[in-house]
PDB file of C-alpha atoms and ligand atoms in Angstrom:
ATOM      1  CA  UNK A   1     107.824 122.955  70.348  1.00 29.00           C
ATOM      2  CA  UNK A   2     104.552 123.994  72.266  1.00 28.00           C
ATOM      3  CA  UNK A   3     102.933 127.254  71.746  1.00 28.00           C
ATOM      4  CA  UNK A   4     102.929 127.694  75.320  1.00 28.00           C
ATOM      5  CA  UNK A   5     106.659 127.887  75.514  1.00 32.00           C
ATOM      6  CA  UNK A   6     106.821 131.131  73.933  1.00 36.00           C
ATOM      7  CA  UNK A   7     108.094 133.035  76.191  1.00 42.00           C
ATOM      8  CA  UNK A   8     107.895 136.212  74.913  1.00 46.00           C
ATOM      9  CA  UNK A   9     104.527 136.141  73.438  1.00 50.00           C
ATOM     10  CA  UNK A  10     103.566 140.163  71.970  1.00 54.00           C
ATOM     11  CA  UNK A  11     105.269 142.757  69.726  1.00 67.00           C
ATOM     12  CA  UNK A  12     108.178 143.452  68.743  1.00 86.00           C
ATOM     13  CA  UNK A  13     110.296 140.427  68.544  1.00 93.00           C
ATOM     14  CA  UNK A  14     113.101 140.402  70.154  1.00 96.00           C
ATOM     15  CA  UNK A  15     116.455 139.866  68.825  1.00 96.00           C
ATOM     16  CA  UNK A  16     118.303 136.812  69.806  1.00 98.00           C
ATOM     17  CA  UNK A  17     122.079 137.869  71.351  1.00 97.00           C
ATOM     18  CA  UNK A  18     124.507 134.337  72.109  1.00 97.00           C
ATOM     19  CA  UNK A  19     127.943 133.768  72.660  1.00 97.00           C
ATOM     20  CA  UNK A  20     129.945 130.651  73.674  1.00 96.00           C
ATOM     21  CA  UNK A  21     131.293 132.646  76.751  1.00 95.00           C
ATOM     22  CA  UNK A  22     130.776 134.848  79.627  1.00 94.00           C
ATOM     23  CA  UNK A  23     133.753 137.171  78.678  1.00 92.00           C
ATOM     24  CA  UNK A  24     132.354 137.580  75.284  1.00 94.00           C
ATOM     25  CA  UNK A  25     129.700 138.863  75.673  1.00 94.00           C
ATOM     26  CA  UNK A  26     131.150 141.532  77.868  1.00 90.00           C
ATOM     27  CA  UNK A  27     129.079 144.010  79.855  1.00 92.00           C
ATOM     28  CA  UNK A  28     125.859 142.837  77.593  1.00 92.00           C
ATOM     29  CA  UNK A  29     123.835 141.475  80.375  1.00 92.00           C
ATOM     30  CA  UNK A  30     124.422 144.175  82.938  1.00 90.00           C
ATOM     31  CA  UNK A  31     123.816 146.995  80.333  1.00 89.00           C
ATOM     32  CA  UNK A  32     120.276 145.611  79.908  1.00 88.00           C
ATOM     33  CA  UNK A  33     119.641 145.161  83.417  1.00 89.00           C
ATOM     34  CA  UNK A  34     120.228 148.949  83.780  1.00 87.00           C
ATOM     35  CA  UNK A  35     118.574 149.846  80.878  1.00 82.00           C
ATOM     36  CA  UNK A  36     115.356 148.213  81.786  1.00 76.00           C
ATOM     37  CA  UNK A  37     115.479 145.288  84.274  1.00 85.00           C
ATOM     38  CA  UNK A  38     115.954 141.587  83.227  1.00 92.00           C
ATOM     39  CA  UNK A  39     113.329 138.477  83.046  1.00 93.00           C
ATOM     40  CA  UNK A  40     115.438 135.527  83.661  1.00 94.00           C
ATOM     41  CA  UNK A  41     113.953 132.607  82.266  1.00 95.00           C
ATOM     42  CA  UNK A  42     116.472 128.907  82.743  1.00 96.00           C
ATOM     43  CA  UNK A  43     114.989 126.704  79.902  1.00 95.00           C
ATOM     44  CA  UNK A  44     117.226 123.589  78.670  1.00 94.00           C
ATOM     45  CA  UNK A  45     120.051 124.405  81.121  1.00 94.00           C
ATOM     46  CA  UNK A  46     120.733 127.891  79.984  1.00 96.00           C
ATOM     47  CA  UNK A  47     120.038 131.021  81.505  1.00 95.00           C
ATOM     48  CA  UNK A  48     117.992 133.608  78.968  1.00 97.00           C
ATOM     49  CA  UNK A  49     118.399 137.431  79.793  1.00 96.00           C
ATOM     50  CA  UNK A  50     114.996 138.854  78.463  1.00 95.00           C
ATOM     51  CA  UNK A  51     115.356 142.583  78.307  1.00 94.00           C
ATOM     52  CA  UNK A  52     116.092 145.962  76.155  1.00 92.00           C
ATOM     53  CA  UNK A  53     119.454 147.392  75.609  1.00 89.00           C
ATOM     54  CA  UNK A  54     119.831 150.128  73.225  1.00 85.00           C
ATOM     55  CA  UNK A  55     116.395 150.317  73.025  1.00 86.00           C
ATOM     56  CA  UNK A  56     116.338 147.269  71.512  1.00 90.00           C
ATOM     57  CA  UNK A  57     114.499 143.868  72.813  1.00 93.00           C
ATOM     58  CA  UNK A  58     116.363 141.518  73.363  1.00 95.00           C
ATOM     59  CA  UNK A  59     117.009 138.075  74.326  1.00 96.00           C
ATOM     60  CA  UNK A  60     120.962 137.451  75.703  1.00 96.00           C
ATOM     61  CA  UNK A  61     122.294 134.087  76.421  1.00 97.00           C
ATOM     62  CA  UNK A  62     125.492 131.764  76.748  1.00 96.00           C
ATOM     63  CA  UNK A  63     125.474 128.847  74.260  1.00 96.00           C
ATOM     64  CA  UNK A  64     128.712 127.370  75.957  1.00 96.00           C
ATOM     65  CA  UNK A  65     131.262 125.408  73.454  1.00 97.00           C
ATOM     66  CA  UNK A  66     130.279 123.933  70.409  1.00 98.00           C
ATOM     67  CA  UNK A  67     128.120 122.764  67.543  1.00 98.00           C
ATOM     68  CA  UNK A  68     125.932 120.796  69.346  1.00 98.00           C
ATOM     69  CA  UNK A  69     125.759 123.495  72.531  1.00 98.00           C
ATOM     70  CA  UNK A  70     125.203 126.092  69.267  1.00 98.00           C
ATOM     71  CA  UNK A  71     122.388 124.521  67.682  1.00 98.00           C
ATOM     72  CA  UNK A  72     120.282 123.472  70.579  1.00 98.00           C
ATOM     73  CA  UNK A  73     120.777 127.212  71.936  1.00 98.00           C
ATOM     74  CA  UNK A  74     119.441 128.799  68.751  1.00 98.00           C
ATOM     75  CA  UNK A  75     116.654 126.562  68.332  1.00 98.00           C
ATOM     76  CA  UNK A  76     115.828 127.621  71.861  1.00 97.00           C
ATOM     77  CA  UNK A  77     115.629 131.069  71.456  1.00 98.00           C
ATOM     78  CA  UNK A  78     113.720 130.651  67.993  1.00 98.00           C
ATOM     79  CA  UNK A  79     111.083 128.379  69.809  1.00 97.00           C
ATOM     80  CA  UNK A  80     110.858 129.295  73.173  1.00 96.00           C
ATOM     81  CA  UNK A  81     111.720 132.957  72.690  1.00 96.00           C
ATOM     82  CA  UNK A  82     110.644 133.996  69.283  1.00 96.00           C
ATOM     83  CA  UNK A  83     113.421 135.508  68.117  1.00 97.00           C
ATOM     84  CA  UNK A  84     113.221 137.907  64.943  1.00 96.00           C
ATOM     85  CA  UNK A  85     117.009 137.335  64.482  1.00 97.00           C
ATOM     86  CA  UNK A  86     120.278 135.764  65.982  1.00 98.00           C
ATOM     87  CA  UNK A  87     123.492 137.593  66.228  1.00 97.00           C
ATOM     88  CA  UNK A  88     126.517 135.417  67.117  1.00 97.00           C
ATOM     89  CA  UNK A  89     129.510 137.451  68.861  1.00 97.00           C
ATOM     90  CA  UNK A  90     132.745 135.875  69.899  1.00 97.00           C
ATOM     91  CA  UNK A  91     136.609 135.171  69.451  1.00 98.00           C
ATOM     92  CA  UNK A  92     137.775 133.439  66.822  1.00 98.00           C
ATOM     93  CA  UNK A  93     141.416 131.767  65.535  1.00 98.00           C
ATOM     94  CA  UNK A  94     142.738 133.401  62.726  1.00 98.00           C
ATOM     95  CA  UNK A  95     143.315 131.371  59.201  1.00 98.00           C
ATOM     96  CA  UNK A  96     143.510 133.978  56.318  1.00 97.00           C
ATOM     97  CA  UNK A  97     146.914 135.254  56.016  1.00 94.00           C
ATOM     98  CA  UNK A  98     146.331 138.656  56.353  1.00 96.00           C
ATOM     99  CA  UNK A  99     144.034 138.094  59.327  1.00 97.00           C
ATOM    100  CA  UNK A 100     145.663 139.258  62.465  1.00 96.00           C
ATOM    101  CA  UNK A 101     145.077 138.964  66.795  1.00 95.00           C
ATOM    102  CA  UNK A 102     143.329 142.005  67.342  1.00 95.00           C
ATOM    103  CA  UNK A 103     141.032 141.883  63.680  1.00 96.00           C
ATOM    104  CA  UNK A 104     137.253 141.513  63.721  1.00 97.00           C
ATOM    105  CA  UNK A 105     135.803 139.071  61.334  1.00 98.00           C
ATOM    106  CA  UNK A 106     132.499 139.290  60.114  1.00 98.00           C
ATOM    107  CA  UNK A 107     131.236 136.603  58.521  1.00 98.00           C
ATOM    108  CA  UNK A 108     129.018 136.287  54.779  1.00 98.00           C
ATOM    109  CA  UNK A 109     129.167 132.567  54.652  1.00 98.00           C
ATOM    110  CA  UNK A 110     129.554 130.014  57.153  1.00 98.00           C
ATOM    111  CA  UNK A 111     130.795 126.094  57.388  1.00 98.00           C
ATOM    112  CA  UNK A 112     131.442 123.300  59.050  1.00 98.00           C
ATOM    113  CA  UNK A 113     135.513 122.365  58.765  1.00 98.00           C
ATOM    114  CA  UNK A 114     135.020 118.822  60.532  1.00 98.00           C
ATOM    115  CA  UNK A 115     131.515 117.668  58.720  1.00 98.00           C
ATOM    116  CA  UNK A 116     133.039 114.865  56.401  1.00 97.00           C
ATOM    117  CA  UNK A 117     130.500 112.156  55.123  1.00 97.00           C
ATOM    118  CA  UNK A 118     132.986 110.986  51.955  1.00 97.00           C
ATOM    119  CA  UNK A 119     132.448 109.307  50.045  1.00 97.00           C
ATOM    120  CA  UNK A 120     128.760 108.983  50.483  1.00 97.00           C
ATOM    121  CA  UNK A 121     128.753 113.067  49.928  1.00 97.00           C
ATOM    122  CA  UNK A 122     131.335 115.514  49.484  1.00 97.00           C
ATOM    123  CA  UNK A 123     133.396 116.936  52.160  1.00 97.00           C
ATOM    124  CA  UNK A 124     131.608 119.751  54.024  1.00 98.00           C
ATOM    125  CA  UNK A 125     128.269 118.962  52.770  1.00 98.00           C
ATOM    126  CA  UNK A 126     125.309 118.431  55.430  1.00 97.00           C
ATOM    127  CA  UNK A 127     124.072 115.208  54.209  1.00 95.00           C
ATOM    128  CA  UNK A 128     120.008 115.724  53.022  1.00 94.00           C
ATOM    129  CA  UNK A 129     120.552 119.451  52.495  1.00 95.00           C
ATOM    130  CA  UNK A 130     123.076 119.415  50.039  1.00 94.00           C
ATOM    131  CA  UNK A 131     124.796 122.058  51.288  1.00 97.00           C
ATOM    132  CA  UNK A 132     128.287 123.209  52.632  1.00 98.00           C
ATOM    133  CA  UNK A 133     128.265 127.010  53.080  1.00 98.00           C
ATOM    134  CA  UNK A 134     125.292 128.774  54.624  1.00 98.00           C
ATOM    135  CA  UNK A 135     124.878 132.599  54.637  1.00 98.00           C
ATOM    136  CA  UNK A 136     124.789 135.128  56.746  1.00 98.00           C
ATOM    137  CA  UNK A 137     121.710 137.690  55.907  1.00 98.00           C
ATOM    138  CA  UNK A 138     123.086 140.249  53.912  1.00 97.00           C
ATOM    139  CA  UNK A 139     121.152 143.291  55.832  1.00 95.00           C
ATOM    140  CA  UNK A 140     122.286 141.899  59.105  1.00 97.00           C
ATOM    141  CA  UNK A 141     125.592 141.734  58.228  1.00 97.00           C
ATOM    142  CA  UNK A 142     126.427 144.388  56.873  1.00 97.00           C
ATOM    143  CA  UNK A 143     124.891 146.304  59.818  1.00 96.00           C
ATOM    144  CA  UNK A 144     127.639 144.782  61.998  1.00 97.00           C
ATOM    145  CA  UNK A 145     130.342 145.218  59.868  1.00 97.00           C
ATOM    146  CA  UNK A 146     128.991 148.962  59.955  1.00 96.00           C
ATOM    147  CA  UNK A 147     129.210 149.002  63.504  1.00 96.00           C
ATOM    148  CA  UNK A 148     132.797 146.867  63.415  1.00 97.00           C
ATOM    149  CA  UNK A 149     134.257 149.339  60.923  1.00 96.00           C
ATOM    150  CA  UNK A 150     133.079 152.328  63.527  1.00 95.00           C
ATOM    151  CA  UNK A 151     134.447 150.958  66.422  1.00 95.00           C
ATOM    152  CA  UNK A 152     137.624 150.829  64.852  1.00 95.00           C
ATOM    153  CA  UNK A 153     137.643 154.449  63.402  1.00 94.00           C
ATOM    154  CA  UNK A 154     136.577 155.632  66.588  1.00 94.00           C
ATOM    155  CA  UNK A 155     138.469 152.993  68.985  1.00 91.00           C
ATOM    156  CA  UNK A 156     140.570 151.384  67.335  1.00 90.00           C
ATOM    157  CA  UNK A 157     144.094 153.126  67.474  1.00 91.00           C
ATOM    158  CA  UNK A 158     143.545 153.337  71.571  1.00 91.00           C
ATOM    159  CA  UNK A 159     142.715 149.742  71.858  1.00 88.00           C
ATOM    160  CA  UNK A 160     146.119 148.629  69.636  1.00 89.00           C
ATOM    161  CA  UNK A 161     147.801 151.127  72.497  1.00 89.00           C
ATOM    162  CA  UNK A 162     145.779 150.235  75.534  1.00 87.00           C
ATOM    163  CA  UNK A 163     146.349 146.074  74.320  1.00 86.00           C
ATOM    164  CA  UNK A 164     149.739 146.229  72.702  1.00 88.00           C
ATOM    165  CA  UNK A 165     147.823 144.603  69.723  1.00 87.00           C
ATOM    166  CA  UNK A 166     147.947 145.570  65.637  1.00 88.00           C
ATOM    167  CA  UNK A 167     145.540 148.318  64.793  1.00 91.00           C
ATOM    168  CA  UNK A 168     142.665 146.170  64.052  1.00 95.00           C
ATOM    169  CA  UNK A 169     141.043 145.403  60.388  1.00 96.00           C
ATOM    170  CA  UNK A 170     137.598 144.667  59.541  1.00 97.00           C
ATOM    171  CA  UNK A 171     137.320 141.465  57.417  1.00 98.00           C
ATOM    172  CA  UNK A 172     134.801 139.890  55.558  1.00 98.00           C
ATOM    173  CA  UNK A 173     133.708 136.424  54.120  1.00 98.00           C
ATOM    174  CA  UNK A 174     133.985 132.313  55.293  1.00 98.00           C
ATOM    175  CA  UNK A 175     134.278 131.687  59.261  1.00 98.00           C
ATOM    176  CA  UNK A 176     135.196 127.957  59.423  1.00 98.00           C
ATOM    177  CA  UNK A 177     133.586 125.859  62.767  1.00 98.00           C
ATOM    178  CA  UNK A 178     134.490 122.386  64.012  1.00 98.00           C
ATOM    179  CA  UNK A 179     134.521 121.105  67.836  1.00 98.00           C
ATOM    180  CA  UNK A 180     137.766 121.662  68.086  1.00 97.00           C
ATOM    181  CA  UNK A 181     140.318 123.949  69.215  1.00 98.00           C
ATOM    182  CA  UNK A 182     143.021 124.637  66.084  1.00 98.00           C
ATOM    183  CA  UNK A 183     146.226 124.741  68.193  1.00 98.00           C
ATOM    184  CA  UNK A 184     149.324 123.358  65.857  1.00 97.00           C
ATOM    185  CA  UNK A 185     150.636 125.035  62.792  1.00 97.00           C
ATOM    186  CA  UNK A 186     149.776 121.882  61.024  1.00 97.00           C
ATOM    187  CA  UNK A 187     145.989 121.837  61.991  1.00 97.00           C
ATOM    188  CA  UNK A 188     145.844 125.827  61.213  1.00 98.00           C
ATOM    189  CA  UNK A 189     147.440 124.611  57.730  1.00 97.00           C
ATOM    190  CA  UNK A 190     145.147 121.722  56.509  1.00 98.00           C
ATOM    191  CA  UNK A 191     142.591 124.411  57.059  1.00 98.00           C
ATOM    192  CA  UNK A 192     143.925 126.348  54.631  1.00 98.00           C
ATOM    193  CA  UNK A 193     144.897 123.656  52.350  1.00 98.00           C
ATOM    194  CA  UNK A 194     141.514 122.870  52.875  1.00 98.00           C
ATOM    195  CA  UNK A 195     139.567 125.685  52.662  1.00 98.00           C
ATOM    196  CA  UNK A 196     141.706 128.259  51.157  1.00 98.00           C
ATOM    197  CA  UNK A 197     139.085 131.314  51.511  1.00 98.00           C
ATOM    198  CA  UNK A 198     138.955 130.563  55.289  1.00 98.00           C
ATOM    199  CA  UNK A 199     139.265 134.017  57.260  1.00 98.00           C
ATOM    200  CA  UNK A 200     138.814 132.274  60.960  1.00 98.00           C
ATOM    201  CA  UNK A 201     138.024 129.259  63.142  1.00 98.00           C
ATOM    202  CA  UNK A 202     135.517 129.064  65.766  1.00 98.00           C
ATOM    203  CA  UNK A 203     133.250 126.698  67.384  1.00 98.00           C
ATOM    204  CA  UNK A 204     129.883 127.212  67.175  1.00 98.00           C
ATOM    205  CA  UNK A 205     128.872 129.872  64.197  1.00 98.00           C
ATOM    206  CA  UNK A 206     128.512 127.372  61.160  1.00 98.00           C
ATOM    207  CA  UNK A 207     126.054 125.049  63.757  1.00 98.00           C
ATOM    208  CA  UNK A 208     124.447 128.927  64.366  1.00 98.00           C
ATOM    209  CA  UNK A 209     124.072 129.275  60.771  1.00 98.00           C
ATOM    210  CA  UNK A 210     122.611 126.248  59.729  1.00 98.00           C
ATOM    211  CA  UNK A 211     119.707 126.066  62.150  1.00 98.00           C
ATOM    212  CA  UNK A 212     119.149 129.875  61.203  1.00 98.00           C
ATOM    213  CA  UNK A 213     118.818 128.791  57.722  1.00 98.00           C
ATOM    214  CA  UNK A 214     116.767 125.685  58.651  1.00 97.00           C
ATOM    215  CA  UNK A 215     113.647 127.674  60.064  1.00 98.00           C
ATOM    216  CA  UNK A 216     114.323 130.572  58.032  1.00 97.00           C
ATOM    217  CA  UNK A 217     115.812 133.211  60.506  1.00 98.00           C
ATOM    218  CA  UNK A 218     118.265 135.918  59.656  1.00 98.00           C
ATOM    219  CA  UNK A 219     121.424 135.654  61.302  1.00 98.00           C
ATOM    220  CA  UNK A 220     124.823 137.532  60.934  1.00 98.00           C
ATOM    221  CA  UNK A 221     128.066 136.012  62.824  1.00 98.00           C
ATOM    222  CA  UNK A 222     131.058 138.537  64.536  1.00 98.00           C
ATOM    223  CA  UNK A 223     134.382 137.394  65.743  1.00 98.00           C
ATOM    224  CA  UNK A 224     137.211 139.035  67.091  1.00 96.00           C
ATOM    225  CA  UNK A 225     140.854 137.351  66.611  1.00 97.00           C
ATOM    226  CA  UNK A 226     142.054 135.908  70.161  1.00 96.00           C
ATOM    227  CA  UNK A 227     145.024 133.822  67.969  1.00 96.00           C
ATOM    228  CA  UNK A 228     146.289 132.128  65.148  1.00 97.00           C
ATOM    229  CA  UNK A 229     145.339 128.695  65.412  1.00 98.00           C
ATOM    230  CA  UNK A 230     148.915 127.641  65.621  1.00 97.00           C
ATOM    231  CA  UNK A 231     151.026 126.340  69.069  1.00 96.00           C
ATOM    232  CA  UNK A 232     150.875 129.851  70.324  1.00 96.00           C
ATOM    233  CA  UNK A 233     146.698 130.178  70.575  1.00 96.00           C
ATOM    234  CA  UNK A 234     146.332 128.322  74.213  1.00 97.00           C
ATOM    235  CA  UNK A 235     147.988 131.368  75.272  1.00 95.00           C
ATOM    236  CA  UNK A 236     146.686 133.722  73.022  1.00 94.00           C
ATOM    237  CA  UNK A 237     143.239 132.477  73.023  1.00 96.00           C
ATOM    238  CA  UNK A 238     143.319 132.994  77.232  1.00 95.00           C
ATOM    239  CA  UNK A 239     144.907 136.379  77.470  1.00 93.00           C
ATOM    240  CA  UNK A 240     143.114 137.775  74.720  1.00 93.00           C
ATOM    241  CA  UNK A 241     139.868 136.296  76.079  1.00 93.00           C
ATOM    242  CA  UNK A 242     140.409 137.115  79.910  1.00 93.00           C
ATOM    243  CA  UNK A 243     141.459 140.750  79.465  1.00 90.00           C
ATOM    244  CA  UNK A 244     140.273 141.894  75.392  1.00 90.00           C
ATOM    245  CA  UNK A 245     137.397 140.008  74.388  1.00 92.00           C
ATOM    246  CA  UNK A 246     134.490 142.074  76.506  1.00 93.00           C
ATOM    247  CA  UNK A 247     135.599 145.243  75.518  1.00 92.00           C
ATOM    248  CA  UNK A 248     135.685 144.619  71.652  1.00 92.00           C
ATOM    249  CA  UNK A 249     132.201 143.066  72.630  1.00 94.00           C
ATOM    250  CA  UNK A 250     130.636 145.974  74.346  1.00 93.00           C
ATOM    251  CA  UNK A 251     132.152 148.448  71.721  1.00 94.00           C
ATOM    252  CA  UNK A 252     130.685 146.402  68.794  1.00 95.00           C
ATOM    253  CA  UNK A 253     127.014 145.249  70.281  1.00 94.00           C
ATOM    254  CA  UNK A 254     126.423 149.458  71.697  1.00 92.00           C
ATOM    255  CA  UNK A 255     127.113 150.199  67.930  1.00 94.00           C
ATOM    256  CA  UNK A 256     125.426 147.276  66.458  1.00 94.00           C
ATOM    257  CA  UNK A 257     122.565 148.093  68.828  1.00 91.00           C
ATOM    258  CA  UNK A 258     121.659 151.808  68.570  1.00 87.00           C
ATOM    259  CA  UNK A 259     121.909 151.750  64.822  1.00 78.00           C
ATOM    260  CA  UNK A 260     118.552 151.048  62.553  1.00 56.00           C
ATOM    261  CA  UNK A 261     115.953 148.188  63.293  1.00 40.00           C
ATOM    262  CA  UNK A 262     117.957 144.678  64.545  1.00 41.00           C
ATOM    263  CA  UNK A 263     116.370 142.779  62.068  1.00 42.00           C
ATOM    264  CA  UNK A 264     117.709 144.963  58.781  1.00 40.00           C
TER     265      UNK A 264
HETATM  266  N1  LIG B   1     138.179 130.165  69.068  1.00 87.53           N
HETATM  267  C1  LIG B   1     139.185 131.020  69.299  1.00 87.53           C
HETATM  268  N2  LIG B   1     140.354 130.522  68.839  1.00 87.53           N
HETATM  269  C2  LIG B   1     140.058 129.316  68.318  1.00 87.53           C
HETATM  270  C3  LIG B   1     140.835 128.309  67.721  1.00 87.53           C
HETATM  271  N3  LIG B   1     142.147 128.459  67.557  1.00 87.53           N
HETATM  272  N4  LIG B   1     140.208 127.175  67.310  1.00 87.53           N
HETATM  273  C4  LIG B   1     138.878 127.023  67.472  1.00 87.53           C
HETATM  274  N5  LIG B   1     138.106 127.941  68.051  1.00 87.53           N
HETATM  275  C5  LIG B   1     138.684 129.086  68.465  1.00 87.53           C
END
């Protein structure tokens, strides 16, 4: 992409803030607009919220649902907008049994559950870069799991009262993507047949990931659990998103945010 569509040309970078959803990103967007006024910039059908929250620069924006939504919104905010790094914050189904609505998931690895190009490569492998699982940077995440595993000393008891939820868990490890919607016990059980280390199921992160790693920019994945993944997430998924999701968002990102340098 052009030189001239760097948008945020100067020191520092900013880092890159995306989610697949208004409600997850919560307050996000209007904390940085009184913190220090907003450039909106609408490139590629997206709005991109260039600002500082936290004192940190940032650039927020809405990838909208799935993979292919993901990637071309990343690649966006590394090209366009420069980004130092990309943090990914969202719901998520749950797939590892001990992974309950109301957890946060952060993820170390990422891939993609519906990539199949058998028997011309193995399951789960991106054909041409013979690879299946792509990392989160370490620094990154373990800076939001930091700020996860603080909001749920400090918050967490209140929000299991305020939600009528469990008392939420920190998690770490594989976050599954596909562009689908796991919504039947037996979809939510292939994946763990599948992919037996599987924590959660999203959208979008694995697409996230994969770009990142492409043109070598950290990035670090958070999800809280809206559901299950079996015939009860349609519900779950829209309650939990509608009146839980922004304020597990807010409490992670002001953590995430006014800790050390964004970029670890
Ligand atoms: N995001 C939240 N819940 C999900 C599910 N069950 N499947 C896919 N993405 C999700």
């Amino acid at each position: 992409m052009s030189a001239s569509l760097n948008l945020t040309s100067g020191a520092p970078r900013p880092l890159g803030i995306l989610a697949a959803l208004p409600q997850e990103l919560g307050d996000l967007i209007e904390a940085m607009r009184a913190a220090s006024g907003v450039r909106t910039v609408t490139h590629g059908q997206r709005d991109y919220h260039v600002g500082t929250v936290h004192g940190t620069p940032c650039v927020v924006t809405l990838a909208r649902v799935g993979k292919v939504a993901a990637a071309a919104t990343v690649s966006a905010l590394i090209h366009a907008f420069d980004v130092e790094a990309v943090v990914f914050t969202g719901v998520a189904g749950g797939v590892g049994s001990d992974v309950r609505v109301g957890d946060v998931v952060v993820a170390s690895t990422l891939l993609q559950h519906d990539l199949d190009a058998s028997p011309l490569f193995p399951r789960f492998e991106v054909p041409l870069l013979g690879m299946s699982h792509f990392a989160a940077d370490t620094a990154l995440a373990n800076r939001l799991a930091a700020a996860c595993e603080r909001f749920v000393a400090e918050e967490g008891a209140a929000c299991a009262a305020r939600f009528g939820t469990h008392e939420p868990r920190v998690h770490r490890g594989l976050i599954v993507s596909g562009d689908q919607f796991v919504a039947s016990a037996t979809g939510v059980n292939a994946l763990r047949t599948a992919l037996p280390d599987a924590l959660a199921v999203e959208m979008e992160g694995a697409a996230i990931a994969q770009v990142c790693y492409e043109y070598g920019v950290p990035c670090a994945v958070v999800r809280t659990i809206s559901d299950t993944a079996d015939d009860h997430a349609p519900a779950s998924f829209v309650s939990f998103l509608t009146e839980i999701a922004g304020t597990y968002s807010n409490a992670i990102l002001a953590r995430f945010l006014a800790g050390p340098a964004a970029a670890g």
